[in-house]
Amino acid sequence: MTKLPTWFRQELPNETTQELTQLLTKSCVHTVCQQARCPNINHCFKNKRFTFMILGDTCTRNCRFCAVTKSANKNLALDEDEPYRISQLVKRLDLDYVVITSVTRDDLVDGGAAIFAKTIELIHKINEDIKVEVLIPDFRGKIQSIESVLNAGPFVVAHNIETVKRLYPDLRPQADYELSWGILGKIKELKPRILTKSSLMLGLGETEKEVIAAMRDLRSNRCDILTLGQYLVPSPEHYPIKEFISIEQFKEYKDIGMALGFKFVLSGPLVRSSTPNPTA
């Protein structure tokens, strides 16, 4: 299935997009927008919206849907200056809402939590009113790592379950479904008032019943915000698209999610997990 529906037509890059891309390269700062080949990249870059990707550009896991570079190397470098460079870009671009995610670094004892915390803290030193949303890995469920990030004062903490339980062995062989949605419950136990967020990609072969079951699992862990978007295959080597979800189905999922008690549900073909929180 290769032909994209008309609603996936992308905006062409303009001068602002090109200048920002050059600035990111010059600053040695990565974005998941570029690394994961996001279809919204030109639209978002035009509006100075992007998601910083910390802990380098190489992931230690091998999720079959993801375009980010992967490696089983246990001796990957850790860039201690990365948080500072990001904070300086935030200052230069005068951002008031910042989204930060990362590759998964199972090679690090804390999973990279200290770098997350340092990045948040340096941004808040520029202006404590800047809202920082973080999209964290599972940290292998380590409470100390989760606490380290929470204590730095993020506005939203997201952790994506990505897909339904049945597809985990094929799509996310190094991840665990129960651990992933359980992370959100642990965050709420530690910081009950913080906003939590998760995401599902659709079109991977899941059924409506399975999607609703995943939504219920998230709500059972008091997840506040849910994003639902269409999976797009990054290359012929990645997991194939099984189905393009209709606009009507996305709307139906949004209604179901709101009825289940999510504070916000963003649901549509081009919605991505780093779509900014609507309360910002």
XYZ file of N, CA and C in Angstrom:
840
model
N 0.862 -1.192 0.000
C 0.000 0.000 0.000
C 0.899 1.244 0.000
N 1.034 1.905 -1.149
C 1.993 3.000 -1.268
C 1.353 4.343 -1.613
N 0.174 4.346 -2.237
C -0.442 5.598 -2.658
C -1.067 6.311 -1.464
N -0.623 7.547 -1.227
C -1.112 8.307 -0.079
C -2.402 9.037 -0.432
N -3.334 9.117 0.521
C -4.534 9.922 0.304
C -4.165 11.388 0.097
N -5.076 12.156 -0.485
C -4.793 13.558 -0.821
C -4.483 14.402 0.403
N -5.004 14.012 1.568
C -4.774 14.862 2.744
C -3.352 14.778 3.288
N -2.452 13.902 2.657
C -1.067 13.826 3.099
C -0.132 14.710 2.286
N -0.704 15.540 1.434
C 0.148 16.458 0.678
C 0.878 17.389 1.636
N 2.192 17.506 1.454
C 3.008 18.299 2.363
C 3.280 19.689 1.810
N 3.484 20.608 2.745
C 3.902 21.952 2.345
C 5.351 21.923 1.882
N 5.670 22.789 0.942
C 7.046 22.887 0.466
C 7.863 23.751 1.420
N 9.143 23.461 1.573
C 9.981 24.280 2.458
C 10.128 25.693 1.917
N 10.156 26.671 2.827
C 10.402 28.054 2.415
C 11.725 28.518 3.021
N 12.005 29.793 2.938
C 13.276 30.321 3.427
C 13.430 30.114 4.930
N 12.334 30.289 5.671
C 12.373 30.091 7.126
C 12.740 28.657 7.474
N 12.137 27.714 6.768
C 12.424 26.298 6.995
C 13.891 25.990 6.745
N 14.406 26.515 5.653
C 15.797 26.258 5.288
C 16.765 26.889 6.289
N 16.447 28.104 6.734
C 17.301 28.783 7.703
C 17.316 28.033 9.037
N 16.146 27.554 9.459
C 16.067 26.833 10.719
C 16.811 25.502 10.636
N 16.689 24.836 9.524
C 17.408 23.572 9.324
C 18.910 23.803 9.413
N 19.388 24.863 8.789
C 20.819 25.195 8.832
C 21.256 25.539 10.256
N 20.402 26.259 10.982
C 20.722 26.634 12.361
C 20.832 25.398 13.249
N 19.913 24.460 13.090
C 19.954 23.226 13.876
C 21.226 22.440 13.583
N 21.580 22.371 12.323
C 22.796 21.649 11.927
C 24.034 22.321 12.511
N 24.090 23.647 12.386
C 25.233 24.407 12.899
C 25.348 24.266 14.412
N 24.209 24.166 15.086
C 24.195 24.065 16.552
C 24.406 22.640 17.037
N 24.486 21.698 16.115
C 24.624 20.281 16.467
C 23.487 19.820 17.373
N 22.278 20.197 16.977
C 21.081 19.833 17.718
C 20.188 18.987 16.815
N 19.713 17.871 17.355
C 18.870 16.966 16.586
C 17.388 17.244 16.863
N 16.564 16.957 15.889
C 15.108 16.979 16.093
C 14.537 15.652 15.609
N 13.494 15.188 16.289
C 12.837 13.966 15.844
C 12.087 14.229 14.536
N 11.755 15.491 14.299
C 11.073 15.876 13.059
C 11.902 15.447 11.846
N 13.200 15.684 11.933
C 14.096 15.318 10.834
C 14.442 13.834 10.865
N 14.797 13.344 12.054
C 15.262 11.965 12.170
C 14.169 10.950 11.848
N 12.923 11.256 12.234
C 11.816 10.318 12.017
C 11.025 10.632 10.744
N 11.504 11.622 9.975
C 10.891 11.977 8.687
C 9.408 12.329 8.839
N 9.124 13.221 9.756
C 7.740 13.616 10.029
C 7.128 14.322 8.818
N 5.894 13.965 8.446
C 5.257 14.593 7.284
C 4.881 16.054 7.512
N 4.900 16.497 8.767
C 4.504 17.871 9.089
C 5.691 18.826 9.160
N 6.881 18.355 8.833
C 8.096 19.105 9.144
C 8.107 20.507 8.546
N 7.719 20.675 7.298
C 7.793 21.998 6.678
C 6.788 22.958 7.297
N 5.581 22.479 7.554
C 4.565 23.321 8.198
C 5.023 23.760 9.586
N 5.556 22.802 10.356
C 5.954 23.118 11.727
C 7.182 24.026 11.772
N 8.168 23.741 10.928
C 9.366 24.570 10.927
C 9.041 26.009 10.535
N 8.088 26.192 9.627
C 7.681 27.550 9.249
C 7.152 28.327 10.448
N 6.584 27.593 11.412
C 5.987 28.214 12.593
C 6.846 28.056 13.848
N 8.121 27.730 13.636
C 9.078 27.555 14.738
C 8.569 26.534 15.758
N 8.023 25.438 15.242
C 7.581 24.343 16.096
C 8.343 23.085 15.694
N 9.011 22.484 16.658
C 9.742 21.258 16.396
C 9.999 20.563 17.723
N 10.435 19.327 17.654
C 10.694 18.544 18.854
C 12.167 18.194 18.926
N 12.861 18.762 19.911
C 14.270 18.448 20.103
C 14.420 16.977 20.473
N 15.460 16.344 19.959
C 15.756 14.950 20.291
C 17.116 14.899 20.972
N 17.115 14.503 22.230
C 18.344 14.488 23.017
C 18.910 13.069 23.125
N 20.065 12.975 23.764
C 20.799 11.718 23.973
C 21.386 11.182 22.665
N 21.679 12.117 21.750
C 22.280 11.724 20.485
C 21.236 11.411 19.424
N 21.689 10.754 18.358
C 20.781 10.449 17.250
C 20.694 8.958 16.960
N 21.167 8.131 17.914
C 21.190 6.686 17.696
C 20.486 5.965 18.837
N 19.515 5.128 18.478
C 18.687 4.416 19.459
C 19.208 2.999 19.662
N 19.109 2.503 20.892
C 19.590 1.150 21.190
C 18.499 0.097 20.986
N 17.298 0.527 20.595
C 16.219 -0.436 20.338
C 15.894 -0.483 18.844
N 15.144 -1.501 18.465
C 14.927 -1.760 17.046
C 13.433 -1.852 16.714
N 12.692 -0.796 17.027
C 11.273 -0.764 16.689
C 11.130 -0.702 15.170
N 10.264 -1.526 14.624
C 10.217 -1.709 13.172
C 9.520 -0.572 12.426
N 8.882 0.324 13.152
C 8.170 1.433 12.508
C 9.002 2.711 12.456
N 10.129 2.739 13.148
C 10.842 3.991 13.401
C 12.034 4.182 12.466
N 12.187 5.422 11.962
C 13.260 5.739 11.012
C 14.549 6.181 11.693
N 14.523 6.391 13.008
C 15.723 6.854 13.714
C 16.821 5.796 13.621
N 18.057 6.244 13.492
C 19.205 5.340 13.403
C 19.275 4.422 14.617
N 19.601 3.151 14.380
C 19.624 2.164 15.463
C 20.982 1.493 15.553
N 21.328 1.086 16.778
C 22.602 0.402 16.985
C 22.544 -0.408 18.271
N 23.161 -1.585 18.241
C 23.260 -2.411 19.445
C 24.539 -2.100 20.222
N 25.273 -1.095 19.777
C 26.523 -0.700 20.419
C 26.285 -0.274 21.866
N 27.037 -0.844 22.772
C 26.897 -0.504 24.187
C 27.871 0.596 24.611
N 28.595 1.176 23.658
C 29.575 2.211 23.975
C 29.285 3.495 23.206
N 28.013 3.862 23.120
C 27.640 5.098 22.441
C 28.076 6.298 23.269
N 28.412 7.371 22.595
C 28.853 8.579 23.294
C 27.669 9.255 23.993
N 27.975 10.001 25.036
C 26.977 10.816 25.725
C 27.460 12.258 25.707
N 26.687 13.124 25.076
C 27.062 14.522 24.890
C 26.536 15.351 26.064
N 27.422 15.684 26.995
C 27.025 16.416 28.201
C 26.676 17.870 27.904
N 27.125 18.388 26.760
C 26.854 19.784 26.410
C 25.550 19.962 25.621
N 24.916 18.871 25.261
C 23.690 18.926 24.473
C 22.590 19.776 25.138
N 22.348 19.630 26.441
C 21.317 20.458 27.080
C 21.581 21.956 26.955
N 22.843 22.349 27.092
C 23.177 23.771 26.978
C 22.902 24.289 25.571
N 23.298 23.536 24.557
C 23.071 23.986 23.176
C 21.575 24.137 22.888
N 20.796 23.224 23.408
C 19.350 23.324 23.205
C 18.791 24.551 23.924
N 19.226 24.780 25.141
C 18.730 25.942 25.884
C 19.066 27.245 25.170
N 20.234 27.304 24.553
C 20.616 28.514 23.830
C 19.787 28.707 22.564
N 19.395 27.618 21.928
C 18.497 27.716 20.776
C 17.113 28.184 21.204
N 16.649 27.671 22.332
C 15.357 28.103 22.872
C 15.366 29.611 23.114
N 16.468 30.099 23.677
C 16.621 31.533 23.934
C 16.675 32.319 22.628
N 17.477 31.866 21.690
C 17.653 32.576 20.424
C 16.343 32.652 19.631
N 15.565 31.576 19.661
C 14.317 31.518 18.903
C 13.128 32.052 19.685
N 13.368 32.422 20.951
C 12.331 32.998 21.805
C 11.112 32.083 21.899
N 11.367 30.818 22.199
C 10.289 29.844 22.301
C 9.634 29.925 23.676
N 8.318 29.785 23.710
C 7.628 29.762 25.000
C 7.047 28.387 25.324
N 7.120 27.473 24.356
C 6.702 26.082 24.579
C 7.710 25.196 23.875
N 8.306 24.274 24.626
C 9.385 23.445 24.098
C 9.028 21.973 24.286
N 9.186 21.197 23.224
C 8.940 19.760 23.293
C 10.271 19.027 23.125
N 10.541 18.114 24.054
C 11.806 17.378 24.054
C 11.533 15.881 24.120
N 12.127 15.144 23.207
C 12.080 13.686 23.281
C 13.502 13.155 23.195
N 13.648 11.857 23.047
C 14.986 11.275 22.989
C 14.948 9.937 22.266
N 16.114 9.485 21.886
C 16.267 8.083 21.530
C 16.212 7.287 22.834
N 16.081 5.986 22.738
C 16.164 5.142 23.925
C 17.614 4.734 24.128
N 18.115 4.945 25.341
C 19.522 4.635 25.641
C 19.585 3.595 26.756
N 19.360 2.334 26.389
C 19.442 1.257 27.365
C 20.871 1.019 27.841
N 21.840 1.638 27.164
C 23.234 1.490 27.566
C 23.578 2.344 28.772
N 22.722 3.316 29.098
C 22.978 4.209 30.229
C 22.260 3.712 31.475
N 22.910 3.812 32.611
C 22.334 3.309 33.869
C 20.989 3.961 34.158
N 20.891 5.293 33.934
C 19.641 6.001 34.226
C 18.779 6.194 32.976
N 19.209 5.601 31.863
C 18.454 5.737 30.626
C 18.506 7.124 30.016
N 19.345 7.981 30.577
C 19.452 9.352 30.081
C 18.605 10.350 30.845
N 18.048 9.940 31.970
C 17.167 10.816 32.747
C 17.868 12.095 33.196
N 19.143 11.998 33.547
C 19.871 13.182 34.017
C 19.991 14.236 32.919
N 20.136 13.801 31.674
C 20.219 14.744 30.556
C 18.864 15.407 30.326
N 17.789 14.648 30.455
C 16.443 15.238 30.393
C 16.314 16.339 31.453
N 16.664 15.992 32.693
C 16.514 16.939 33.802
C 17.369 18.186 33.583
N 18.596 17.989 33.148
C 19.490 19.124 32.932
C 18.958 20.045 31.835
N 18.399 19.460 30.783
C 17.849 20.263 29.692
C 16.681 21.110 30.172
N 15.777 20.496 30.931
C 14.634 21.239 31.473
C 15.105 22.369 32.374
N 16.044 22.069 33.251
C 16.529 23.061 34.213
C 17.197 24.239 33.517
N 17.990 23.988 32.492
C 18.664 25.076 31.781
C 17.666 25.945 31.020
N 16.637 25.343 30.487
C 15.593 26.124 29.808
C 14.865 27.015 30.809
N 14.575 26.481 31.977
C 13.888 27.269 33.000
C 14.777 28.375 33.574
N 16.088 28.220 33.482
C 16.980 29.296 33.912
C 16.878 30.494 32.974
N 16.576 30.239 31.718
C 16.363 31.322 30.761
C 15.081 32.067 31.097
N 14.035 31.298 31.348
C 12.732 31.869 31.713
C 11.908 30.762 32.357
N 11.600 30.945 33.613
C 10.881 29.888 34.336
C 9.448 29.695 33.828
N 8.952 30.640 33.029
C 7.596 30.521 32.498
C 7.526 29.703 31.204
N 8.684 29.347 30.639
C 8.675 28.499 29.443
C 8.130 27.124 29.827
N 7.147 26.668 29.075
C 6.563 25.353 29.343
C 7.332 24.289 28.565
N 7.718 23.239 29.277
C 8.493 22.172 28.661
C 7.699 20.869 28.702
N 7.457 20.317 27.538
C 6.816 19.006 27.421
C 7.893 17.989 27.084
N 7.938 16.896 27.832
C 8.928 15.857 27.561
C 8.233 14.565 27.160
N 8.791 13.918 26.161
C 8.328 12.600 25.723
C 9.444 11.631 26.065
N 9.238 10.864 27.122
C 10.314 10.054 27.694
C 10.246 8.588 27.239
N 11.408 7.904 27.243
C 11.406 6.451 27.045
C 10.923 5.769 28.318
N 10.916 4.458 28.341
C 10.384 3.774 29.534
C 11.387 3.692 30.682
N 12.675 4.039 30.423
C 13.711 3.978 31.460
C 13.748 2.606 32.133
N 13.227 1.587 31.431
C 13.128 0.225 31.978
C 12.346 0.201 33.292
N 11.487 1.188 33.477
C 10.627 1.234 34.654
C 11.299 1.731 35.911
N 12.499 2.281 35.817
C 13.240 2.720 37.010
C 12.621 3.992 37.596
N 12.123 3.862 38.809
C 11.465 4.978 39.484
C 12.413 6.154 39.668
N 13.659 5.889 40.012
C 14.621 6.967 40.255
C 14.804 7.826 39.005
N 14.811 7.196 37.843
C 14.962 7.942 36.587
C 13.735 8.797 36.319
N 12.569 8.228 36.549
C 11.330 8.983 36.353
C 11.283 10.177 37.300
N 11.650 9.941 38.557
C 11.657 11.025 39.547
C 12.611 12.138 39.138
N 13.743 11.778 38.597
C 14.737 12.771 38.189
C 14.148 13.735 37.166
N 13.405 13.209 36.213
C 12.771 14.053 35.201
C 11.661 14.892 35.824
N 10.824 14.279 36.630
C 9.692 14.992 37.230
C 10.158 16.129 38.133
N 11.229 15.911 38.867
C 11.716 16.924 39.802
C 12.272 18.164 39.099
N 12.547 18.040 37.804
C 13.040 19.196 37.034
C 11.909 20.138 36.634
N 10.663 19.708 36.811
C 9.528 20.595 36.595
C 8.978 20.701 35.188
N 8.806 19.583 34.462
C 8.175 19.674 33.140
C 6.689 20.006 33.263
N 6.132 20.584 32.213
C 4.708 20.935 32.179
C 3.854 19.727 31.815
N 4.314 18.954 30.846
C 3.653 17.722 30.412
C 4.697 16.625 30.342
N 4.323 15.426 30.784
C 5.193 14.265 30.618
C 4.448 13.239 29.781
N 5.036 12.906 28.639
C 4.432 11.942 27.727
C 5.267 10.675 27.661
N 4.574 9.572 27.499
C 5.237 8.304 27.172
C 4.300 7.546 26.242
N 4.796 7.198 25.073
C 3.945 6.595 24.050
C 3.887 5.078 24.144
N 2.662 4.550 24.107
C 2.547 3.096 23.977
C 2.675 2.689 22.506
N 2.466 3.609 21.595
C 2.698 3.477 20.152
C 1.696 2.602 19.408
N 1.400 1.402 19.933
C 0.495 0.497 19.234
C -0.227 -0.391 20.238
N -1.069 -1.271 19.740
C -1.874 -2.125 20.620
C -1.039 -3.303 21.119
N -1.512 -3.932 22.165
C -0.757 -4.981 22.849
C -0.366 -6.129 21.917
N -1.273 -6.592 21.079
C -1.012 -7.750 20.217
C 0.162 -7.540 19.275
N 0.393 -6.305 18.865
C 1.432 -6.027 17.873
C 2.813 -5.770 18.470
N 2.912 -5.720 19.794
C 4.200 -5.424 20.428
C 5.319 -6.399 20.045
N 5.101 -7.711 20.094
C 6.215 -8.623 19.770
C 6.785 -8.406 18.376
N 5.942 -8.022 17.426
C 6.403 -7.822 16.057
C 6.970 -6.421 15.838
N 6.328 -5.423 16.426
C 6.697 -4.030 16.176
C 7.704 -3.478 17.178
N 7.572 -3.886 18.446
C 8.433 -3.348 19.507
C 9.010 -4.500 20.333
N 9.837 -5.349 19.733
C 10.295 -6.562 20.418
C 11.107 -6.312 21.681
N 11.675 -5.118 21.831
C 12.477 -4.820 23.024
C 11.714 -3.982 24.048
N 10.427 -3.796 23.806
C 9.596 -3.036 24.739
C 8.532 -3.947 25.338
N 7.842 -3.447 26.333
C 6.823 -4.234 27.022
C 5.561 -3.390 27.182
N 4.445 -3.895 26.703
C 3.197 -3.119 26.704
C 2.784 -2.716 28.120
N 2.749 -3.684 29.037
C 2.321 -3.368 30.404
C 3.244 -2.353 31.078
N 4.544 -2.490 30.819
C 5.500 -1.536 31.380
C 5.225 -0.140 30.827
N 4.962 -0.049 29.519
C 4.763 1.256 28.892
C 3.557 1.989 29.457
N 2.382 1.326 29.469
C 1.253 2.097 29.994
C 1.327 2.253 31.509
N 2.072 1.347 32.158
C 2.232 1.475 33.600
C 3.095 2.665 33.998
N 3.993 3.102 33.082
C 4.834 4.275 33.351
C 3.972 5.491 33.659
N 2.875 5.636 32.923
C 1.996 6.792 33.116
C 1.351 6.764 34.491
N 1.015 5.574 34.967
C 0.461 5.456 36.312
C 1.477 5.818 37.377
N 2.740 5.436 37.157
C 3.799 5.768 38.118
C 4.013 7.279 38.181
N 3.929 7.931 37.021
C 4.087 9.390 36.992
C 2.998 10.045 37.828
N 1.768 9.573 37.681
C 0.649 10.144 38.442
C 0.776 9.867 39.936
N 1.333 8.720 40.295
C 1.549 8.419 41.711
C 2.545 9.410 42.314
N 3.577 9.739 41.540
C 4.619 10.630 42.037
C 4.206 12.094 41.978
N 3.510 12.491 40.922
C 3.084 13.880 40.718
C 1.635 13.891 40.217
N 0.668 13.749 41.104
C -0.730 13.594 40.688
C -1.261 14.726 39.816
N -0.723 15.926 39.971
C -1.276 17.071 39.252
C -0.641 17.300 37.879
N 0.413 16.578 37.574
C 1.083 16.809 36.297
C 0.253 16.236 35.149
N 0.305 16.876 34.008
C -0.398 16.385 32.827
C 0.406 15.264 32.181
N -0.274 14.162 31.865
C 0.376 13.049 31.196
C -0.244 12.831 29.822
N 0.528 12.225 28.949
C 0.127 12.140 27.546
C 0.677 10.858 26.925
N -0.064 10.288 25.980
C 0.428 9.127 25.253
C -0.108 9.155 23.831
N 0.390 8.211 23.014
C 0.056 8.245 21.593
C -0.056 6.845 21.014
N -0.934 6.734 20.038
C -1.074 5.506 19.257
C -0.946 5.832 17.783
N -0.176 5.014 17.060
C -0.161 5.086 15.605
C -1.196 4.094 15.091
N -1.943 4.492 14.079
C -2.981 3.622 13.530
C -2.645 3.248 12.092
N -3.205 2.132 11.655
C -2.936 1.650 10.304
C -1.891 0.559 10.266
N -1.588 -0.015 11.437
C -0.577 -1.068 11.547
C -1.184 -2.468 11.554
N -2.508 -2.527 11.431
C -3.193 -3.814 11.452
C -4.015 -4.036 12.699
N -4.125 -3.004 13.548
C -4.917 -3.096 14.770
C -6.411 -3.076 14.438
N -7.218 -3.605 15.338
C -8.666 -3.547 15.183
C -9.227 -2.419 16.049
N -10.449 -2.012 15.759
C -11.080 -0.970 16.569
C -11.198 -1.421 18.022
N -11.534 -2.664 18.231
C -11.656 -3.186 19.592
C -10.333 -3.072 20.333
N -9.227 -3.362 19.639
C -7.906 -3.283 20.271
C -7.528 -1.839 20.586
N -7.885 -0.916 19.707
C -7.588 0.499 19.958
C -8.342 0.975 21.193
N -9.601 0.621 21.286
C -10.402 1.043 22.442
C -9.859 0.412 23.728
N -9.414 -0.843 23.643
C -8.829 -1.500 24.818
C -7.567 -0.763 25.272
N -6.742 -0.321 24.310
C -5.531 0.432 24.651
C -5.902 1.772 25.288
N -6.934 2.412 24.768
C -7.389 3.677 25.342
C -7.866 3.474 26.779
N -8.559 2.380 27.020
C -9.015 2.074 28.386
C -7.829 1.825 29.321
N -6.815 1.124 28.810
C -5.619 0.893 29.627
C -4.970 2.219 30.019
N -4.883 3.151 29.086
C -4.295 4.455 29.373
C -5.111 5.213 30.417
N -6.413 5.185 30.285
C -7.266 5.902 31.240
C -7.196 5.251 32.618
N -7.009 3.929 32.655
C -6.901 3.261 33.962
C -5.664 3.738 34.706
N -4.711 4.299 33.965
C -3.516 4.879 34.578
C -3.566 6.406 34.578
N -4.761 6.938 34.440
C -5.045 8.375 34.551
C -4.317 9.233 33.520
N -4.104 8.688 32.334
C -3.509 9.466 31.260
C -4.471 10.584 30.854
N -3.970 11.806 30.740
C -4.814 12.974 30.481
C -5.036 13.262 29.005
N -3.996 13.104 28.203
C -4.034 13.543 26.800
C -3.664 12.371 25.896
N -4.417 12.203 24.833
C -4.164 11.131 23.883
C -4.061 11.699 22.475
N -3.046 11.258 21.721
C -2.960 11.615 20.310
C -3.053 10.345 19.475
N -3.786 10.438 18.382
C -3.976 9.323 17.457
C -3.647 9.807 16.051
N -2.722 9.140 15.376
C -2.334 9.566 14.040
C -2.112 8.379 13.118
N -2.041 8.656 11.834
C -1.819 7.625 10.825
C -0.338 7.263 10.724
N -0.039 5.977 10.781
C 1.320 5.502 10.546
C 1.678 5.660 9.076
N 2.885 6.163 8.836
C 3.428 6.244 7.483
C 4.756 5.507 7.453
N 4.932 4.602 6.524
C 6.152 3.797 6.488
C 7.336 4.652 6.046
N 8.418 4.684 6.829
C 9.569 5.531 6.485
C 10.349 5.050 5.266
N 10.373 3.723 5.038
C 11.133 3.173 3.914
C 10.608 1.773 3.626
N 10.975 1.192 2.493
C 10.539 -0.171 2.181
C 11.021 -1.223 3.183
N 12.056 -0.890 3.954
C 12.596 -1.839 4.929
C 11.819 -1.835 6.245
N 10.962 -0.844 6.427
C 10.213 -0.738 7.673
C 8.868 -1.469 7.592
N 8.206 -1.551 8.729
C 6.916 -2.255 8.810
C 5.921 -1.621 7.838
N 5.235 -2.418 7.039
C 4.338 -1.865 6.018
C 3.039 -1.309 6.584
N 2.477 -0.331 5.890
C 1.147 0.162 6.236
C 0.128 -0.912 5.883
N -0.761 -1.192 6.812
C -1.815 -2.157 6.559
C -3.111 -1.493 6.106
N -3.296 -0.221 6.535
C -4.579 0.444 6.256
C -4.432 1.948 6.440
N -5.122 2.718 5.598
C -5.270 4.148 5.841
C -6.594 4.354 6.564
N -6.510 4.923 7.746
C -7.700 5.129 8.566
C -8.480 6.326 8.029
N -9.790 6.194 7.959
C -10.619 7.267 7.413
C -10.734 8.434 8.388
N -11.014 9.596 7.850
C -11.245 10.783 8.674
C -12.383 10.517 9.655
N -13.422 9.839 9.181
C -14.589 9.539 10.026
C -14.198 8.649 11.205
N -13.301 7.668 10.949
C -12.869 6.788 12.025
C -12.047 7.548 13.057
N -11.200 8.456 12.591
C -10.444 9.283 13.531
C -11.388 10.108 14.414
N -12.417 10.643 13.830
C -13.396 11.424 14.597
C -14.102 10.544 15.615
N -14.422 9.316 15.195
C -15.093 8.385 16.115
C -14.191 8.048 17.295
N -12.903 7.822 17.020
C -11.968 7.532 18.112
C -11.859 8.715 19.070
N -11.895 9.929 18.531
C -11.844 11.104 19.400
C -13.047 11.136 20.333
N -14.227 10.882 19.788
C -15.445 10.867 20.612
C -15.375 9.786 21.680
N -14.873 8.619 21.312
C -14.755 7.530 22.280
C -13.772 7.913 23.382
N -12.651 8.505 22.986
C -11.648 8.911 23.966
C -12.172 9.940 24.955
N -12.892 10.919 24.449
C -13.460 11.934 25.335
C -14.484 11.310 26.284
N -15.260 10.352 25.781
C -16.248 9.666 26.625
C -15.566 8.830 27.711
N -14.359 8.337 27.421
C -13.613 7.556 28.406
C -12.999 8.434 29.495
N -12.934 9.746 29.259
C -12.452 10.644 30.297
C -11.138 11.349 30.035
N -10.563 11.196 28.830
C -9.365 11.978 28.517
C -9.719 13.464 28.522
N -8.799 14.288 28.993
C -9.037 15.728 28.992
C -9.001 16.277 27.574
N -8.098 15.715 26.756
C -7.982 16.120 25.358
C -7.654 14.899 24.522
N -8.237 14.837 23.337
C -7.890 13.816 22.357
C -7.642 14.521 21.031
N -6.438 14.388 20.511
C -6.113 14.922 19.193
C -6.048 13.732 18.251
N -6.950 13.682 17.279
C -7.098 12.497 16.450
C -7.249 12.887 14.985
N -6.317 12.467 14.152
C -6.371 12.779 12.730
C -5.164 12.213 12.022
N -5.205 12.101 10.700
C -4.118 11.466 9.949
C -2.744 12.062 10.212
N -2.658 13.389 10.311
C -1.360 14.042 10.453
C -1.022 14.422 11.886
N -1.840 13.989 12.841
C -1.515 14.218 14.248
C -0.311 13.344 14.612
N 0.615 13.936 15.333
C 1.792 13.203 15.787
C 1.932 13.335 17.302
N 2.696 12.423 17.889
C 2.797 12.379 19.355
C 3.343 13.668 19.946
N 4.139 14.404 19.189
C 4.704 15.645 19.701
C 3.848 16.861 19.351
N 2.640 16.636 18.835
C 1.722 17.757 18.636
C 1.538 18.454 19.968
N 1.745 19.785 20.025
C 1.716 20.478 21.315
C 0.402 20.286 22.075
N 0.534 20.203 23.367
C -0.610 20.062 24.256
C -1.568 21.246 24.069
N -2.870 20.989 23.877
C -3.824 22.080 23.597
C -4.083 23.030 24.758
N -3.575 22.708 25.967
C -3.760 23.640 27.075
C -2.648 24.680 27.126
N -1.650 24.513 26.249
C -0.488 25.410 26.307
C -0.872 26.833 25.938
